[in-house]
Amino acid sequence: MDRFSWSNGLLEINETLVIQQRGVRLYDGDDKAKLDVGVALLSTHRLIWRDSKNHDCCIAMPLFQIIFFEEQAAGIGKSAKIVIHLHPVPANKEPGPYQHSKYSFIRLSFKEHGQIEFFRRLTEEMTQKRWENTPVSQPIPTGTGSQAGRIRAVGIVGIERKIEERRKETDKNISEAFEDLSKLMVKAKEMVELSRSIANKIKDKQGDITEDETIRFKSYLLSMGIANPVTRETHGSGTHYHLQLAKQLGTMLQAPLEERGGMMALTEVYCLVNRARGMELLSPEDLVNACKMFESLKLPLRLRVFDSGVMVVQLQSHSEEEMIASALDSVSDKGSLTAEEFAKLLGLSVLLSKERLLLAEKMGHLCRDDSVEGLRFYPNLF
């Protein structure tokens, strides 16, 4: 323990933290040190120990003081330890917690485990000896008074320099990211213009465009998304904008709803629509307001709100009786079902599957068993 010197715990310039481990107690040879449990830090140059409660109590020892080290297995009521054998005390060593010690080795006792990884990293550092290739700019030991103040300032300068380097690297990465985003936006605008041009050609039948070519053009437009999305710039704001948007949604959502069994959660609709619109994204509020106008415009879609507050868009032809009958048939065939199992059977989301089961329960066709294993539905035999 007399190889340790008092330290401020700050890393010097060119010094890098390798690993740290909490719950480590120091032993002076076979004797327990007078220090409490703390944090052991291994850097490229030093072994540092800091008290967990009193952070001002910090000691450090250069790695070149180590001769060799070994593991000591844990026993009954004893923690695993790393035994470190040391060179004699150098003549110019700064003061530390121990002035003299009868032992030439110390032990690190790991109360919260972690000794295996710490031993591995210590082995790597002692093999590489990075302290020889990148010496720190200031002596590692610390003293008291003005000398300690100067070394602390050096440590702060090093930290500030690292922070500044990280800030510059972050600024560089952000600039590159926005540069890529700008290029993407330019390409997106070109694609929208191309899709509008194709849409106009199909609409006006300019040139000799055959029926097969028209079908092929429409398939290209479908892969690109919505050719002419309704925006506030083209249709103003307020009610008129939401009316035009509702009409466009009615056309766009017809096929996806039929593929998904006639019903989609509003969150799914939001993602699908914005993916198709490209750069002209919709806000959640505009989507809800447009969906509320389906019924007044006599479109084949409806916005529905379940008792739980879940909002869905469904086909007008999608009847509640069919949903209840489907849920009852599936539960009766399987004996019982959870929302997850029902979702796999129908190919729906778990959220919509649960709402269907709850609706069937509300109408008295199903009953539930809510246990630690989850919510399971059974046919109501009463």
CSV table of C-alpha atoms in Angstrom, one decimal:
chain,number,residue,atom,x,y,z
A,1,MET,CA,0.0,0.0,0.0
A,2,ASP,CA,3.0,2.4,0.4
A,3,ARG,CA,3.3,2.4,-3.4
A,4,PHE,CA,0.0,4.4,-3.7
A,5,SER,CA,0.1,8.2,-3.7
A,6,TRP,CA,-2.7,10.7,-3.1
A,7,SER,CA,-4.4,11.7,-6.4
A,8,ASN,CA,-7.2,14.0,-7.6
A,9,GLY,CA,-8.6,11.2,-9.7
A,10,LEU,CA,-8.5,13.2,-13.0
A,11,LEU,CA,-7.0,11.6,-16.1
A,12,GLU,CA,-3.9,13.3,-17.5
A,13,ILE,CA,-3.4,14.2,-21.1
A,14,ASN,CA,-2.7,11.1,-23.2
A,15,GLU,CA,-4.1,8.9,-20.4
A,16,THR,CA,-7.2,6.8,-21.2
A,17,LEU,CA,-9.7,5.0,-18.9
A,18,VAL,CA,-9.8,1.3,-19.6
A,19,ILE,CA,-12.3,-0.1,-17.1
A,20,GLN,CA,-13.8,0.7,-13.7
A,21,GLN,CA,-15.4,-1.6,-11.2
A,22,ARG,CA,-17.5,-0.7,-8.1
A,23,GLY,CA,-17.4,-2.5,-4.7
A,24,VAL,CA,-13.6,-3.1,-4.5
A,25,ARG,CA,-11.8,-3.2,-1.2
A,26,LEU,CA,-8.0,-2.8,-0.9
A,27,TYR,CA,-5.8,-5.1,1.2
A,28,ASP,CA,-2.3,-4.2,2.3
A,29,GLY,CA,-0.8,-7.7,1.8
A,30,ASP,CA,-2.8,-10.0,4.1
A,31,ASP,CA,-4.2,-7.1,6.1
A,32,LYS,CA,-7.4,-5.2,5.3
A,33,ALA,CA,-6.5,-1.6,4.4
A,34,LYS,CA,-7.9,1.2,6.6
A,35,LEU,CA,-9.8,2.5,3.6
A,36,ASP,CA,-13.5,1.7,2.9
A,37,VAL,CA,-15.0,0.0,-0.1
A,38,GLY,CA,-14.6,2.1,-3.3
A,39,VAL,CA,-14.2,2.1,-7.1
A,40,ALA,CA,-11.2,0.6,-8.8
A,41,LEU,CA,-10.2,2.4,-12.1
A,42,LEU,CA,-7.7,1.0,-14.5
A,43,SER,CA,-6.2,3.5,-17.0
A,44,THR,CA,-3.5,3.1,-19.6
A,45,HIS,CA,-1.0,4.5,-17.1
A,46,ARG,CA,-2.3,4.0,-13.5
A,47,LEU,CA,-4.3,1.9,-11.1
A,48,ILE,CA,-6.6,4.3,-9.3
A,49,TRP,CA,-8.9,3.7,-6.3
A,50,ARG,CA,-11.6,6.2,-5.1
A,51,ASP,CA,-13.7,6.0,-2.0
A,52,SER,CA,-17.4,5.4,-2.8
A,53,LYS,CA,-18.6,7.8,-0.1
A,54,ASN,CA,-15.8,10.4,0.1
A,55,HIS,CA,-14.8,11.2,-3.5
A,56,ASP,CA,-12.0,13.4,-2.2
A,57,CYS,CA,-10.3,10.3,-1.0
A,58,CYS,CA,-8.5,9.0,-4.1
A,59,ILE,CA,-5.2,7.2,-4.5
A,60,ALA,CA,-3.2,6.1,-7.6
A,61,MET,CA,-0.2,3.9,-8.5
A,62,PRO,CA,1.7,3.8,-11.8
A,63,LEU,CA,1.4,0.5,-13.7
A,64,PHE,CA,5.1,0.2,-14.1
A,65,GLN,CA,5.3,-0.5,-10.3
A,66,ILE,CA,3.6,-3.9,-11.0
A,67,ILE,CA,5.9,-7.0,-11.3
A,68,PHE,CA,3.2,-9.6,-11.8
A,69,PHE,CA,-0.3,-10.4,-10.7
A,70,GLU,CA,-2.6,-13.4,-10.2
A,71,GLU,CA,-6.1,-14.4,-9.4
A,72,GLN,CA,-7.3,-15.7,-6.1
A,73,ALA,CA,-10.6,-17.6,-6.2
A,74,ALA,CA,-13.6,-16.8,-4.0
A,75,GLY,CA,-14.4,-19.0,-1.1
A,76,ILE,CA,-17.1,-19.5,1.5
A,77,GLY,CA,-17.8,-16.0,2.7
A,78,LYS,CA,-14.9,-14.6,0.8
A,79,SER,CA,-14.8,-12.5,-2.4
A,80,ALA,CA,-12.6,-13.2,-5.4
A,81,LYS,CA,-9.4,-11.2,-5.4
A,82,ILE,CA,-6.6,-10.1,-7.6
A,83,VAL,CA,-3.1,-10.2,-6.0
A,84,ILE,CA,-0.7,-7.7,-7.4
A,85,HIS,CA,3.1,-8.0,-6.6
A,86,LEU,CA,5.0,-4.8,-6.7
A,87,HIS,CA,8.5,-3.3,-7.2
A,88,PRO,CA,10.1,-1.6,-4.2
A,89,VAL,CA,9.0,2.0,-3.3
A,90,PRO,CA,10.8,4.5,-5.6
A,91,ALA,CA,12.8,7.2,-3.9
A,92,ASN,CA,10.9,10.1,-5.3
A,93,LYS,CA,7.4,8.8,-4.5
A,94,GLU,CA,4.8,11.4,-3.4
A,95,PRO,CA,3.0,11.0,0.0
A,96,GLY,CA,0.1,8.6,0.2
A,97,PRO,CA,-2.1,6.9,2.8
A,98,TYR,CA,0.7,4.5,3.9
A,99,GLN,CA,4.3,5.7,4.5
A,100,HIS,CA,5.7,2.2,5.1
A,101,SER,CA,4.4,-1.3,4.5
A,102,LYS,CA,5.8,-4.7,5.5
A,103,TYR,CA,4.3,-6.3,2.4
A,104,SER,CA,5.4,-6.2,-1.2
A,105,PHE,CA,2.0,-7.0,-2.6
A,106,ILE,CA,-1.6,-5.7,-2.5
A,107,ARG,CA,-4.9,-7.4,-3.0
A,108,LEU,CA,-8.1,-6.1,-4.7
A,109,SER,CA,-11.2,-7.7,-3.2
A,110,PHE,CA,-14.2,-7.6,-5.6
A,111,LYS,CA,-17.4,-7.5,-3.5
A,112,GLU,CA,-19.7,-7.0,-6.5
A,113,HIS,CA,-17.9,-9.4,-8.9
A,114,GLY,CA,-16.3,-8.1,-12.2
A,115,GLN,CA,-12.9,-9.5,-11.3
A,116,ILE,CA,-12.7,-11.6,-14.5
A,117,GLU,CA,-13.0,-8.7,-16.9
A,118,PHE,CA,-10.8,-6.5,-14.7
A,119,PHE,CA,-8.1,-9.2,-14.7
A,120,ARG,CA,-8.3,-9.5,-18.5
A,121,ARG,CA,-8.0,-5.8,-19.1
A,122,LEU,CA,-5.2,-5.5,-16.7
A,123,THR,CA,-3.4,-8.3,-18.5
A,124,GLU,CA,-3.8,-6.5,-21.8
A,125,GLU,CA,-2.4,-3.2,-20.4
A,126,MET,CA,0.6,-4.9,-18.8
A,127,THR,CA,1.3,-6.7,-22.1
A,128,GLN,CA,0.9,-3.6,-24.3
A,129,LYS,CA,2.6,-1.2,-21.9
A,130,ARG,CA,1.0,1.8,-23.5
A,131,TRP,CA,2.4,4.1,-20.8
A,132,GLU,CA,5.8,3.7,-22.5
A,133,ASN,CA,4.5,4.8,-25.9
A,134,THR,CA,2.3,7.6,-24.8
A,135,PRO,CA,3.8,9.3,-21.7
A,136,VAL,CA,1.6,11.8,-20.0
A,137,SER,CA,2.5,15.4,-20.1
A,138,GLN,CA,2.7,15.8,-16.3
A,139,PRO,CA,4.1,13.5,-13.6
A,140,ILE,CA,1.4,11.1,-12.4
A,141,PRO,CA,1.9,11.4,-8.7
A,142,THR,CA,0.3,14.4,-7.0
A,143,GLY,CA,1.4,16.5,-4.1
A,144,THR,CA,-0.2,19.0,-1.9
A,145,GLY,CA,-0.5,22.8,-2.0
A,146,SER,CA,0.4,24.7,-5.2
A,147,GLN,CA,1.8,21.5,-6.9
A,148,ALA,CA,-1.6,19.7,-6.6
A,149,GLY,CA,-3.4,22.8,-7.9
A,150,ARG,CA,-1.2,22.8,-11.0
A,151,ILE,CA,-1.8,19.1,-11.8
A,152,ARG,CA,-5.5,19.5,-11.3
A,153,ALA,CA,-5.5,22.4,-13.8
A,154,VAL,CA,-3.7,20.1,-16.3
A,155,GLY,CA,-6.3,17.5,-15.8
A,156,ILE,CA,-9.1,20.0,-16.4
A,157,VAL,CA,-7.4,21.3,-19.6
A,158,GLY,CA,-7.2,17.7,-20.8
A,159,ILE,CA,-10.9,17.1,-20.2
A,160,GLU,CA,-11.8,20.4,-21.9
A,161,ARG,CA,-9.7,19.5,-24.9
A,162,LYS,CA,-11.4,16.1,-25.2
A,163,ILE,CA,-14.8,17.8,-25.0
A,164,GLU,CA,-13.9,20.3,-27.7
A,165,GLU,CA,-12.7,17.5,-30.0
A,166,ARG,CA,-15.9,15.5,-29.4
A,167,ARG,CA,-17.9,18.7,-30.2
A,168,LYS,CA,-16.0,19.2,-33.5
A,169,GLU,CA,-16.6,15.6,-34.4
A,170,THR,CA,-20.3,15.9,-33.7
A,171,ASP,CA,-20.6,19.1,-35.7
A,172,LYS,CA,-18.9,17.4,-38.6
A,173,ASN,CA,-21.2,14.3,-38.5
A,174,ILE,CA,-24.3,16.6,-38.3
A,175,SER,CA,-23.1,18.6,-41.3
A,176,GLU,CA,-22.6,15.4,-43.3
A,177,ALA,CA,-26.0,14.1,-42.3
A,178,PHE,CA,-27.8,17.3,-43.4
A,179,GLU,CA,-25.8,17.3,-46.7
A,180,ASP,CA,-27.1,13.8,-47.4
A,181,LEU,CA,-30.6,14.9,-46.4
A,182,SER,CA,-30.5,17.8,-48.8
A,183,LYS,CA,-29.5,15.5,-51.6
A,184,LEU,CA,-32.3,13.2,-50.7
A,185,MET,CA,-34.8,16.1,-50.8
A,186,VAL,CA,-33.6,17.2,-54.2
A,187,LYS,CA,-34.1,13.6,-55.6
A,188,ALA,CA,-37.5,13.3,-53.9
A,189,LYS,CA,-38.7,16.5,-55.7
A,190,GLU,CA,-37.5,15.1,-59.0
A,191,MET,CA,-39.4,11.9,-58.4
A,192,VAL,CA,-42.6,13.9,-57.6
A,193,GLU,CA,-42.2,15.9,-60.7
A,194,LEU,CA,-41.7,12.8,-62.8
A,195,SER,CA,-44.8,11.1,-61.2
A,196,ARG,CA,-46.9,14.3,-61.9
A,197,SER,CA,-45.8,14.3,-65.5
A,198,ILE,CA,-46.7,10.6,-65.9
A,199,ALA,CA,-50.1,11.2,-64.3
A,200,ASN,CA,-50.8,14.1,-66.7
A,201,LYS,CA,-50.0,12.0,-69.7
A,202,ILE,CA,-52.3,9.2,-68.5
A,203,LYS,CA,-55.0,11.8,-67.8
A,204,ASP,CA,-54.8,13.6,-71.1
A,205,LYS,CA,-53.9,10.6,-73.2
A,206,GLN,CA,-51.2,12.6,-74.9
A,207,GLY,CA,-49.5,10.7,-77.7
A,208,ASP,CA,-50.1,7.1,-78.6
A,209,ILE,CA,-50.4,5.6,-75.2
A,210,THR,CA,-51.9,2.1,-75.3
A,211,GLU,CA,-54.0,0.6,-72.6
A,212,ASP,CA,-51.2,-1.7,-71.5
A,213,GLU,CA,-48.8,1.2,-71.2
A,214,THR,CA,-51.4,3.0,-69.1
A,215,ILE,CA,-51.6,0.1,-66.7
A,216,ARG,CA,-47.9,-0.1,-66.5
A,217,PHE,CA,-47.6,3.6,-65.8
A,218,LYS,CA,-50.1,3.3,-63.0
A,219,SER,CA,-48.1,0.5,-61.4
A,220,TYR,CA,-45.1,2.8,-61.5
A,221,LEU,CA,-47.0,5.6,-59.8
A,222,LEU,CA,-48.2,3.1,-57.1
A,223,SER,CA,-44.6,2.2,-56.4
A,224,MET,CA,-43.6,5.8,-56.1
A,225,GLY,CA,-46.5,6.8,-53.9
A,226,ILE,CA,-49.2,9.4,-54.4
A,227,ALA,CA,-48.6,11.3,-57.6
A,228,ASN,CA,-50.4,14.5,-56.6
A,229,PRO,CA,-50.8,14.7,-52.9
A,230,VAL,CA,-53.3,17.1,-51.5
A,231,THR,CA,-51.4,19.9,-49.6
A,232,ARG,CA,-52.3,23.2,-48.0
A,233,GLU,CA,-50.4,25.0,-50.7
A,234,THR,CA,-52.7,23.5,-53.4
A,235,HIS,CA,-56.0,23.4,-51.6
A,236,GLY,CA,-55.8,26.0,-49.0
A,237,SER,CA,-56.5,25.3,-45.3
A,238,GLY,CA,-59.4,24.5,-43.1
A,239,THR,CA,-62.5,22.6,-44.1
A,240,HIS,CA,-61.9,22.6,-47.9
A,241,TYR,CA,-58.4,21.1,-47.4
A,242,HIS,CA,-59.7,18.3,-45.1
A,243,LEU,CA,-62.6,17.6,-47.7
A,244,GLN,CA,-60.1,17.1,-50.5
A,245,LEU,CA,-57.8,15.1,-48.3
A,246,ALA,CA,-60.6,12.8,-47.3
A,247,LYS,CA,-61.5,12.2,-50.9
A,248,GLN,CA,-57.9,11.3,-51.7
A,249,LEU,CA,-57.7,9.0,-48.6
A,250,GLY,CA,-60.9,7.3,-49.7
A,251,THR,CA,-59.3,6.3,-53.0
A,252,MET,CA,-56.0,5.4,-51.6
A,253,LEU,CA,-57.1,3.3,-48.6
A,254,GLN,CA,-59.6,1.2,-50.4
A,255,ALA,CA,-57.2,-1.6,-51.6
A,256,PRO,CA,-55.1,-1.7,-48.4
A,257,LEU,CA,-58.2,-2.1,-46.3
A,258,GLU,CA,-59.5,-4.9,-48.4
A,259,GLU,CA,-56.2,-6.7,-48.1
A,260,ARG,CA,-56.2,-6.3,-44.3
A,261,GLY,CA,-59.7,-7.7,-43.7
A,262,GLY,CA,-61.5,-4.3,-43.9
A,263,MET,CA,-60.0,-2.6,-40.9
A,264,MET,CA,-56.8,-0.8,-40.0
A,265,ALA,CA,-55.6,1.0,-36.9
A,266,LEU,CA,-55.3,4.8,-37.4
A,267,THR,CA,-51.6,4.6,-36.6
A,268,GLU,CA,-51.1,2.1,-39.4
A,269,VAL,CA,-53.1,4.4,-41.8
A,270,TYR,CA,-50.9,7.3,-40.7
A,271,CYS,CA,-47.7,5.4,-41.6
A,272,LEU,CA,-49.0,4.1,-44.8
A,273,VAL,CA,-50.3,7.5,-46.0
A,274,ASN,CA,-47.1,9.4,-45.1
A,275,ARG,CA,-44.9,6.8,-46.7
A,276,ALA,CA,-46.9,7.2,-50.0
A,277,ARG,CA,-46.9,11.1,-49.8
A,278,GLY,CA,-43.1,11.3,-49.8
A,279,MET,CA,-42.0,14.8,-48.7
A,280,GLU,CA,-45.6,16.2,-48.2
A,281,LEU,CA,-46.2,14.7,-44.8
A,282,LEU,CA,-49.5,14.8,-43.0
A,283,SER,CA,-49.9,15.8,-39.4
A,284,PRO,CA,-51.9,13.4,-37.1
A,285,GLU,CA,-54.5,16.2,-36.5
A,286,ASP,CA,-55.1,16.7,-40.3
A,287,LEU,CA,-55.5,12.9,-40.8
A,288,VAL,CA,-58.1,12.6,-38.0
A,289,ASN,CA,-60.0,15.6,-39.3
A,290,ALA,CA,-60.0,14.2,-42.8
A,291,CYS,CA,-61.2,10.7,-41.6
A,292,LYS,CA,-64.1,12.3,-39.7
A,293,MET,CA,-65.5,13.6,-43.0
A,294,PHE,CA,-65.7,10.1,-44.6
A,295,GLU,CA,-69.4,9.7,-43.6
A,296,SER,CA,-70.5,13.2,-44.7
A,297,LEU,CA,-68.9,12.7,-48.1
A,298,LYS,CA,-70.6,9.3,-48.4
A,299,LEU,CA,-67.3,7.6,-49.0
A,300,PRO,CA,-67.0,3.8,-48.5
A,301,LEU,CA,-64.8,4.3,-45.4
A,302,ARG,CA,-65.6,5.1,-41.8
A,303,LEU,CA,-63.6,6.3,-38.8
A,304,ARG,CA,-64.5,4.2,-35.7
A,305,VAL,CA,-63.6,4.8,-32.1
A,306,PHE,CA,-63.7,1.7,-29.8
A,307,ASP,CA,-64.7,2.0,-26.1
A,308,SER,CA,-61.0,1.7,-25.2
A,309,GLY,CA,-60.2,4.9,-27.3
A,310,VAL,CA,-58.5,3.0,-30.1
A,311,MET,CA,-59.3,4.6,-33.4
A,312,VAL,CA,-59.5,2.6,-36.7
A,313,VAL,CA,-60.5,3.2,-40.3
A,314,GLN,CA,-62.8,0.5,-41.7
A,315,LEU,CA,-64.8,-0.2,-44.8
A,316,GLN,CA,-68.4,0.7,-44.6
A,317,SER,CA,-69.2,-2.8,-45.8
A,318,HIS,CA,-67.3,-4.2,-42.8
A,319,SER,CA,-70.1,-5.0,-40.5
A,320,GLU,CA,-69.9,-5.4,-36.7
A,321,GLU,CA,-71.9,-8.6,-36.8
A,322,GLU,CA,-69.3,-10.2,-39.1
A,323,MET,CA,-66.5,-9.2,-36.7
A,324,ILE,CA,-68.3,-10.7,-33.7
A,325,ALA,CA,-69.2,-13.9,-35.6
A,326,SER,CA,-65.6,-14.3,-36.8
A,327,ALA,CA,-64.2,-13.9,-33.2
A,328,LEU,CA,-66.8,-16.3,-31.8
A,329,ASP,CA,-66.0,-19.0,-34.5
A,330,SER,CA,-62.3,-18.7,-33.9
A,331,VAL,CA,-62.6,-18.9,-30.1
A,332,SER,CA,-65.0,-21.8,-30.4
A,333,ASP,CA,-62.8,-23.8,-32.7
A,334,LYS,CA,-59.7,-23.4,-30.5
A,335,GLY,CA,-61.5,-23.6,-27.2
A,336,SER,CA,-59.8,-20.4,-26.0
A,337,LEU,CA,-57.7,-17.6,-27.5
A,338,THR,CA,-55.5,-14.7,-26.4
A,339,ALA,CA,-55.3,-11.5,-28.5
A,340,GLU,CA,-51.9,-12.6,-29.7
A,341,GLU,CA,-53.1,-16.0,-30.9
A,342,PHE,CA,-56.2,-14.5,-32.5
A,343,ALA,CA,-53.9,-12.0,-34.3
A,344,LYS,CA,-51.8,-14.8,-35.8
A,345,LEU,CA,-54.9,-16.6,-37.1
A,346,LEU,CA,-56.3,-13.5,-38.8
A,347,GLY,CA,-53.1,-11.8,-39.8
A,348,LEU,CA,-54.0,-8.6,-37.9
A,349,SER,CA,-52.2,-6.5,-35.4
A,350,VAL,CA,-52.6,-7.5,-31.7
A,351,LEU,CA,-54.3,-4.2,-31.0
A,352,LEU,CA,-57.1,-4.8,-33.5
A,353,SER,CA,-57.5,-8.5,-32.5
A,354,LYS,CA,-58.0,-7.5,-28.9
A,355,GLU,CA,-60.6,-5.0,-29.8
A,356,ARG,CA,-62.5,-7.6,-31.8
A,357,LEU,CA,-62.5,-10.0,-28.8
A,358,LEU,CA,-63.5,-7.2,-26.4
A,359,LEU,CA,-66.4,-6.3,-28.8
A,360,ALA,CA,-67.6,-10.0,-28.8
A,361,GLU,CA,-67.3,-10.0,-25.1
A,362,LYS,CA,-69.4,-6.8,-24.8
A,363,MET,CA,-72.1,-8.4,-26.9
A,364,GLY,CA,-72.2,-11.4,-24.5
A,365,HIS,CA,-70.7,-14.0,-26.9
A,366,LEU,CA,-67.4,-14.4,-25.1
A,367,CYS,CA,-66.1,-14.3,-21.5
A,368,ARG,CA,-62.6,-13.8,-20.2
A,369,ASP,CA,-60.1,-15.2,-17.8
A,370,ASP,CA,-57.7,-12.5,-16.6
A,371,SER,CA,-54.8,-14.3,-14.8
A,372,VAL,CA,-51.1,-13.9,-14.4
A,373,GLU,CA,-50.7,-15.6,-17.7
A,374,GLY,CA,-52.6,-12.9,-19.5
A,375,LEU,CA,-56.0,-12.2,-20.8
A,376,ARG,CA,-57.7,-15.2,-22.4
A,377,PHE,CA,-61.2,-15.4,-24.0
A,378,TYR,CA,-63.6,-18.4,-23.9
A,379,PRO,CA,-67.0,-19.0,-25.5
A,380,ASN,CA,-69.8,-17.7,-23.1
A,381,LEU,CA,-71.9,-20.8,-22.3
A,382,PHE,CA,-74.2,-19.1,-19.9
